[in-house]
């Protein structure tokens, strides 16, 4: 029988164990950051009813949905009833609407699951990827103060990830819509088209965006396009500078003034949360492509690696669940596309394969000592030290080579002379060092060395 060539489909990220450990470490850090700010976990099914997913997706997402068909439905040539979720926000809206009476509001949830999109097969684009989301959902109303809490969470999470300096960039869709109204662009659909073009500024450049705005189907005057370009070039460097830049925009429509007032409150409240001024900036070009954002919007970029693009984004939506319930459920949230971020950081040399999650290998010199080796391992595990036993034994060199290749840093070695002295040798395979310790002191000695191993050199 011919063998099938083992291969993964394009658009998925399949990692080797030590890379997976590094990825898992980032997941854990993000989860801790979400939890310490009082967010609670939920999960939703990977498969949803297609009519639920496609009610209000916006942008290009609808053309990227993976539909799901059972064998029976295929045989009947029926219309696909189910589809794989393409983000976590639309399923969240369904979840909150369905469980509204059982939830406490404001409902603060985090969700870390895979999502699926029919991306074209190309480098760095994924069809299956992890999203790590937080959202706060209110009942009837939701204070703009929650819009300010989100940057505090972003700052805590990315500080813990320790991947370099970053800037949380803010804007407000009301400010943008109001500005467009002042230019005579009052139709909401036309505003959305302009918003989507402006959102491409960093990718395509100012001249390209200006050219699109003055051409078909927009047909804006050169003066209007120039005013838009000056508006979207506004950036701030500090809290005081942010307020000054907002003041300098001049008077505007009612919608414009609402957006400006919200941005001012967000800037002041972010500072009250203790986020450093250097970590937050106004960027009036940020629009976010999805249609459901209505107020504050966020993008986070790495200061030393702007080419990576946004590593965390999101914003305020006033009534995403309006397709599923008559209740008004405004919300605000962000999403970290962790799979793509990990891939980008790895490509930039900012993350590397980690040591194994196994901290210690207990080697076996003599088969008759297996019970002693197992007892030693159990004592280490009871102390919370992840431990593996070389159950097959064999030549010590082979066992140590295995530990080194697997990324296990410490190896316990005990021959008959060590057992006779009630001692063991500990090898640090990273440093190439070895020391002997009494068996009774092994746990404490290893804990001390494991702590030192986690401390980065200055």
C-alpha positions as a printed Julia matrix, in Angstrom:
458×3 Matrix{Float64}:
   0.0    0.0    0.0
   1.33   3.41  -0.98
   2.19   5.7    1.93
   0.41   9.04   2.27
   2.81  11.94   2.55
   2.38  13.59   5.97
   1.79  17.32   5.53
  -0.13  20.17   7.1
  -2.45  22.36   5.07
  -1.32  25.94   4.32
  -2.46  28.59   6.77
  -1.98  26.72  10.03
   0.79  27.0   12.61
   1.99  23.65  13.9
   4.82  23.96  16.4
   7.48  21.65  17.77
   7.24  21.02  21.53
   9.71  23.68  22.72
   8.09  26.31  20.49
   4.68  25.18  21.73
   5.89  25.72  25.3
   6.9   29.29  24.39
   3.49  29.82  22.78
   1.74  28.35  25.84
   3.75  30.64  28.08
   2.38  33.64  26.19
  -1.16  32.26  26.48
  -0.68  31.85  30.23
   0.68  35.39  30.65
  -2.27  36.83  28.72
  -4.73  34.79  30.78
  -3.19  36.0   34.03
  -3.38  39.6   32.82
  -7.05  39.22  31.97
  -7.9   37.52  35.25
  -6.09  40.01  37.48
  -8.35  42.73  36.05
 -11.47  40.8   37.0
 -12.44  39.12  33.72
 -14.03  35.66  33.83
 -13.6   32.89  31.22
 -16.15  31.55  28.76
 -15.94  29.32  25.71
 -18.3   29.14  22.76
 -18.57  26.34  20.15
 -16.29  26.42  17.12
 -19.4   25.77  15.01
 -22.3   28.23  15.02
 -25.48  28.56  12.98
 -24.52  30.35   9.77
 -27.41  32.79  10.16
 -25.97  33.84  13.54
 -22.44  34.41  12.23
 -23.49  36.32   9.12
 -25.99  38.73  10.68
 -23.56  41.62  11.17
 -19.98  40.83  10.32
 -19.06  43.63   7.95
 -15.91  44.26   5.95
 -14.47  41.38   3.95
 -15.14  38.76   6.62
 -18.29  37.31   5.07
 -16.31  36.13   2.06
 -13.9   34.25   4.33
 -16.35  32.07   6.26
 -15.84  28.31   6.31
 -19.19  26.58   6.0
 -19.64  23.16   7.63
 -21.61  20.33   6.03
 -22.42  16.9    7.39
 -22.19  13.95   5.02
 -25.98  13.63   5.04
 -26.48  17.27   4.13
 -23.97  16.97   1.31
 -25.85  14.01  -0.11
 -29.05  16.07  -0.07
 -27.3   19.09  -1.57
 -28.75  21.22   1.2
 -27.73  24.79   1.97
 -25.03  24.88   4.69
 -26.68  25.46   8.05
 -23.5   25.79  10.08
 -20.19  27.62   9.81
 -16.94  27.92  11.74
 -16.62  31.08  13.83
 -14.41  33.72  12.19
 -13.96  35.78  15.37
 -15.02  35.66  19.02
 -17.07  38.88  19.12
 -20.08  37.77  17.08
 -20.41  34.5   19.07
 -20.12  36.62  22.23
 -23.06  38.73  21.12
 -25.11  35.58  20.6
 -23.96  34.19  23.96
 -24.9   37.31  25.91
 -28.28  37.62  24.2
 -29.05  33.95  24.85
 -27.98  33.99  28.52
 -28.93  37.58  29.31
 -31.15  36.68  32.29
 -28.44  34.51  33.85
 -25.57  36.99  33.64
 -24.52  39.82  35.95
 -23.93  43.14  34.2
 -21.55  44.64  33.41
 -20.49  41.24  32.09
 -16.7   40.99  31.93
 -15.49  38.0   29.98
 -12.25  36.76  28.48
 -12.1   34.12  25.79
  -9.04  32.4   24.32
  -9.93  30.04  21.48
  -9.18  29.24  17.85
 -11.08  30.93  15.03
 -11.18  30.14  11.31
 -11.0   32.24   8.16
 -10.7   31.33   4.51
  -7.49  33.3    3.97
  -5.52  32.96   0.77
  -2.51  30.71   1.23
   0.39  33.12   1.77
   3.2   33.66   4.23
   2.02  34.97   7.61
  -1.73  34.61   6.89
  -3.55  31.97   8.9
  -6.74  30.02   8.35
  -6.77  28.72  11.92
  -5.48  30.94  14.71
  -5.86  31.78  18.38
  -7.65  34.94  19.43
  -7.44  36.2   22.99
 -10.32  38.58  23.7
 -11.74  40.6   26.55
 -15.05  42.45  26.45
 -17.18  44.36  28.92
 -20.89  44.26  28.1
 -23.35  46.63  29.77
 -27.12  46.5   30.11
 -28.75  49.59  28.52
 -25.67  51.75  29.19
 -21.92  51.34  29.64
 -19.76  54.17  30.95
 -16.9   55.39  28.78
 -14.71  54.7   31.82
 -14.64  51.08  30.68
 -13.13  52.31  27.41
 -10.28  53.64  29.55
  -9.87  50.4   31.49
  -9.08  48.46  28.31
  -5.71  50.22  27.72
  -4.8   49.46  31.35
  -5.32  45.75  30.63
  -3.36  46.0   27.38
  -0.49  47.65  29.24
  -0.46  44.96  31.94
  -0.54  42.1   29.43
   2.18  43.33  27.08
   4.4   44.42  29.94
   4.2   40.84  31.24
   4.95  39.4   27.79
   8.19  41.4   27.81
   8.49  41.75  24.04
   9.74  45.35  23.99
   8.3   48.84  24.19
   4.82  49.38  22.79
   2.3   52.18  22.25
  -1.47  51.93  22.7
  -3.0   54.18  20.06
  -6.49  55.64  20.51
  -9.15  57.25  18.34
 -12.93  57.61  18.35
 -15.24  56.77  15.46
 -17.68  59.51  16.54
 -14.9   62.07  16.2
 -14.18  60.8   12.69
 -17.83  60.6   11.64
 -18.46  64.09  12.98
 -15.46  65.4   11.07
 -16.79  63.84   7.87
 -20.22  65.38   8.54
 -18.53  68.78   8.75
 -17.13  68.15   5.25
 -20.57  67.31   3.89
 -20.08  63.52   3.99
 -23.27  62.81   5.9
 -24.4   59.48   4.45
 -23.47  56.67   6.88
 -22.58  54.17   4.14
 -20.32  56.7    2.44
 -18.7   57.46   5.81
 -17.97  53.76   6.31
 -16.31  53.57   2.91
 -14.12  56.57   3.77
 -13.33  55.07   7.19
 -12.15  51.86   5.58
  -9.86  53.73   3.21
  -8.42  55.87   6.0
  -7.75  52.69   8.01
  -5.39  51.59   5.21
  -3.18  54.67   5.63
  -0.26  52.87   7.3
  -0.31  50.04   4.74
  -0.76  52.01   1.51
   0.54  55.49   2.29
  -0.93  58.97   2.29
  -0.69  59.6   -1.46
  -2.54  56.4   -2.29
  -5.35  57.13   0.19
  -5.65  60.75  -1.02
  -5.87  59.51  -4.61
  -8.61  57.02  -3.76
 -10.65  59.66  -1.89
 -10.59  62.05  -4.85
 -11.39  59.33  -7.37
 -14.43  57.12  -7.92
 -16.63  56.2   -6.11
 -15.82  58.87  -3.49
 -15.33  61.88  -5.72
 -14.24  64.18  -2.89
 -12.81  67.58  -3.72
  -9.06  68.06  -3.38
  -9.71  70.45  -0.46
 -11.88  67.91   1.38
  -9.3   65.16   0.82
  -6.53  67.45   2.1
  -8.53  68.26   5.23
  -9.09  64.56   5.86
  -5.39  63.83   5.4
  -4.41  66.6    7.84
  -6.94  65.26  10.34
  -5.68  61.67  10.19
  -2.06  62.78  10.6
  -2.76  64.02  14.15
  -0.68  62.21  16.8
   0.04  62.97  20.47
   3.13  62.44  22.62
   1.73  62.93  26.15
  -1.5   63.47  28.09
  -1.2   67.25  27.89
  -0.27  67.05  24.2
  -3.31  64.84  23.57
  -5.64  67.41  25.09
  -3.92  70.19  23.16
  -4.27  68.3   19.86
  -7.98  67.71  20.52
  -8.5   71.39  21.38
  -6.74  72.44  18.18
  -9.27  70.59  16.02
 -11.74  73.46  16.41
 -15.52  73.28  16.78
 -17.48  70.56  15.05
 -20.84  68.83  14.74
 -22.68  67.3   17.69
 -21.28  63.87  16.82
 -17.79  65.33  16.59
 -18.07  66.97  20.02
 -19.34  63.7   21.56
 -16.29  61.89  20.22
 -13.93  64.58  21.45
 -15.48  64.57  24.94
 -15.19  60.77  25.12
 -11.54  60.84  24.04
 -10.74  63.46  26.65
 -12.33  61.37  29.39
 -10.56  58.22  28.18
  -7.17  59.97  28.21
  -7.67  61.28  31.76
  -9.01  57.97  33.1
  -6.24  55.92  31.47
  -3.77  58.1   33.4
  -5.75  57.46  36.6
  -5.37  53.72  35.98
  -1.62  54.25  36.26
  -0.73  53.66  32.61
   2.43  55.65  31.74
   1.85  58.57  29.39
   4.56  57.26  27.09
   2.53  54.1   26.47
  -0.61  55.89  25.15
  -1.06  58.19  22.15
  -3.8   59.68  20.0
  -3.73  58.48  16.41
  -6.63  59.94  14.43
  -6.0   57.66  11.45
  -7.2   54.57  13.33
 -10.66  53.57  12.16
 -10.79  49.76  12.43
 -12.35  48.13   9.37
 -15.27  46.33  10.99
 -18.59  48.14  10.77
 -19.79  47.52  14.3
 -17.33  49.87  16.06
 -19.08  53.08  17.11
 -16.83  54.93  19.6
 -13.34  54.44  21.02
 -11.02  52.31  18.89
  -7.59  50.9   19.77
  -4.47  49.64  18.06
  -1.24  48.61  19.79
   2.12  48.62  18.02
   5.69  47.67  18.99
   7.88  50.77  19.07
  10.96  49.07  17.62
   9.1   46.9   15.12
   6.38  49.03  13.46
   6.39  46.74  10.44
   4.69  44.03  12.48
   1.57  46.21  12.57
  -1.09  46.15  15.25
  -0.56  43.46  17.88
  -3.8   44.18  19.75
  -6.9   46.04  18.53
 -10.58  46.59  19.22
 -13.05  49.2   20.3
 -16.52  50.22  21.45
 -19.71  48.9   19.89
 -23.09  50.24  20.98
 -25.44  47.36  20.2
 -23.82  44.39  18.53
 -26.42  42.02  20.03
 -29.29  43.96  18.43
 -29.74  41.16  15.89
 -30.56  38.67  18.65
 -32.4   40.62  21.35
 -34.45  43.78  21.85
 -32.3   44.63  24.87
 -29.6   47.21  24.33
 -26.24  45.66  25.19
 -23.35  48.07  24.53
 -19.82  46.78  24.89
 -16.13  47.49  24.52
 -13.3   45.03  23.97
 -10.04  44.07  22.36
  -8.53  41.08  20.61
  -5.0   39.72  20.43
  -4.39  37.51  17.4
  -1.82  35.41  19.21
  -0.95  32.94  16.46
   0.03  35.66  13.99
   1.73  37.68  16.72
   3.81  34.67  17.8
   4.77  33.97  14.19
   5.79  37.6   13.63
   7.78  37.77  16.86
   9.55  34.53  15.99
  10.39  35.85  12.52
  11.77  39.04  14.1
  13.88  37.02  16.53
  11.97  38.31  19.57
  10.76  34.9   20.79
  12.62  31.6   20.74
  12.06  27.97  21.54
  11.78  27.59  25.31
  13.24  25.1   27.72
  11.08  22.06  28.19
   8.25  22.33  30.7
   9.93  19.25  32.19
  12.43  20.69  34.65
  14.3   17.59  35.79
  15.24  14.22  34.34
  16.01  11.49  36.89
  18.5    9.22  35.16
  18.68   5.49  35.86
  22.12   3.92  36.21
  21.07   0.43  37.36
  17.75  -1.36  36.72
  17.7   -2.51  40.36
  17.55   1.15  41.42
  14.36   1.92  39.46
  12.19   1.97  42.64
  14.62   4.46  44.2
  14.55   6.62  41.07
  10.74   6.58  41.04
  10.62   7.52  44.73
  13.02  10.39  44.06
  10.83  11.61  41.2
   7.69  11.43  43.32
   9.3   13.58  46.0
  10.19  16.19  43.38
   6.7   16.13  41.86
   5.13  16.49  45.3
   7.16  19.69  45.64
   5.78  20.99  42.32
   8.86  20.23  40.23
   8.01  18.77  36.8
  10.03  15.57  36.61
  10.58  12.77  34.13
  12.25   9.41  34.81
  14.44   7.68  32.24
  12.49   4.43  32.57
  14.57   2.53  30.01
  17.89   3.44  31.61
  20.84   2.64  29.38
  24.11   4.49  28.94
  24.27   7.7   30.95
  25.62   9.67  27.99
  22.56   8.71  25.93
  20.21   9.76  28.74
  21.93  13.12  29.12
  21.92  13.67  25.35
  18.17  13.04  25.34
  17.64  15.54  28.18
  19.69  18.19  26.4
  17.88  17.71  23.08
  14.48  17.77  24.79
  15.34  21.03  26.56
  15.37  19.57  30.09
  17.84  21.66  32.04
  18.62  19.57  35.12
  19.52  15.87  35.36
  19.77  13.83  38.55
  22.54  11.24  38.49
  23.12   8.65  41.19
  25.46   5.66  40.97
  26.06   3.13  43.74
  28.56   5.41  45.48
  26.01   8.25  45.63
  23.25   5.93  46.88
  25.64   4.66  49.55
  26.24   8.25  50.72
  22.51   9.03  50.49
  23.34  11.74  47.98
  22.78  12.56  44.31
  24.6   14.58  41.67
  22.72  17.38  39.89
  23.85  18.33  36.39
  22.93  21.75  34.96
  23.01  20.9   31.27
  22.68  24.53  30.24
  25.74  25.72  32.15
  27.69  22.47  32.0
  28.03  22.45  35.79
  27.51  19.73  38.39
  27.14  19.65  42.17
  26.38  17.0   44.78
  23.64  17.36  47.38
  22.24  15.09  50.14
  18.97  13.48  49.08
  17.16  15.17  51.97
  18.21  18.59  50.64
  17.56  17.89  46.94
  14.15  19.52  46.72
  15.29  22.79  48.25
  18.51  22.84  46.25
  16.63  22.33  42.99
  14.06  24.98  43.84
  16.87  27.45  44.46
  18.56  26.64  41.17
  15.26  26.73  39.24
  14.59  30.21  40.56
  18.08  31.32  39.53
  17.58  29.76  36.1
  14.5   31.93  35.56
  16.31  35.17  36.4
  17.52  36.94  33.27
  21.06  38.31  33.3
  21.3   42.08  33.7
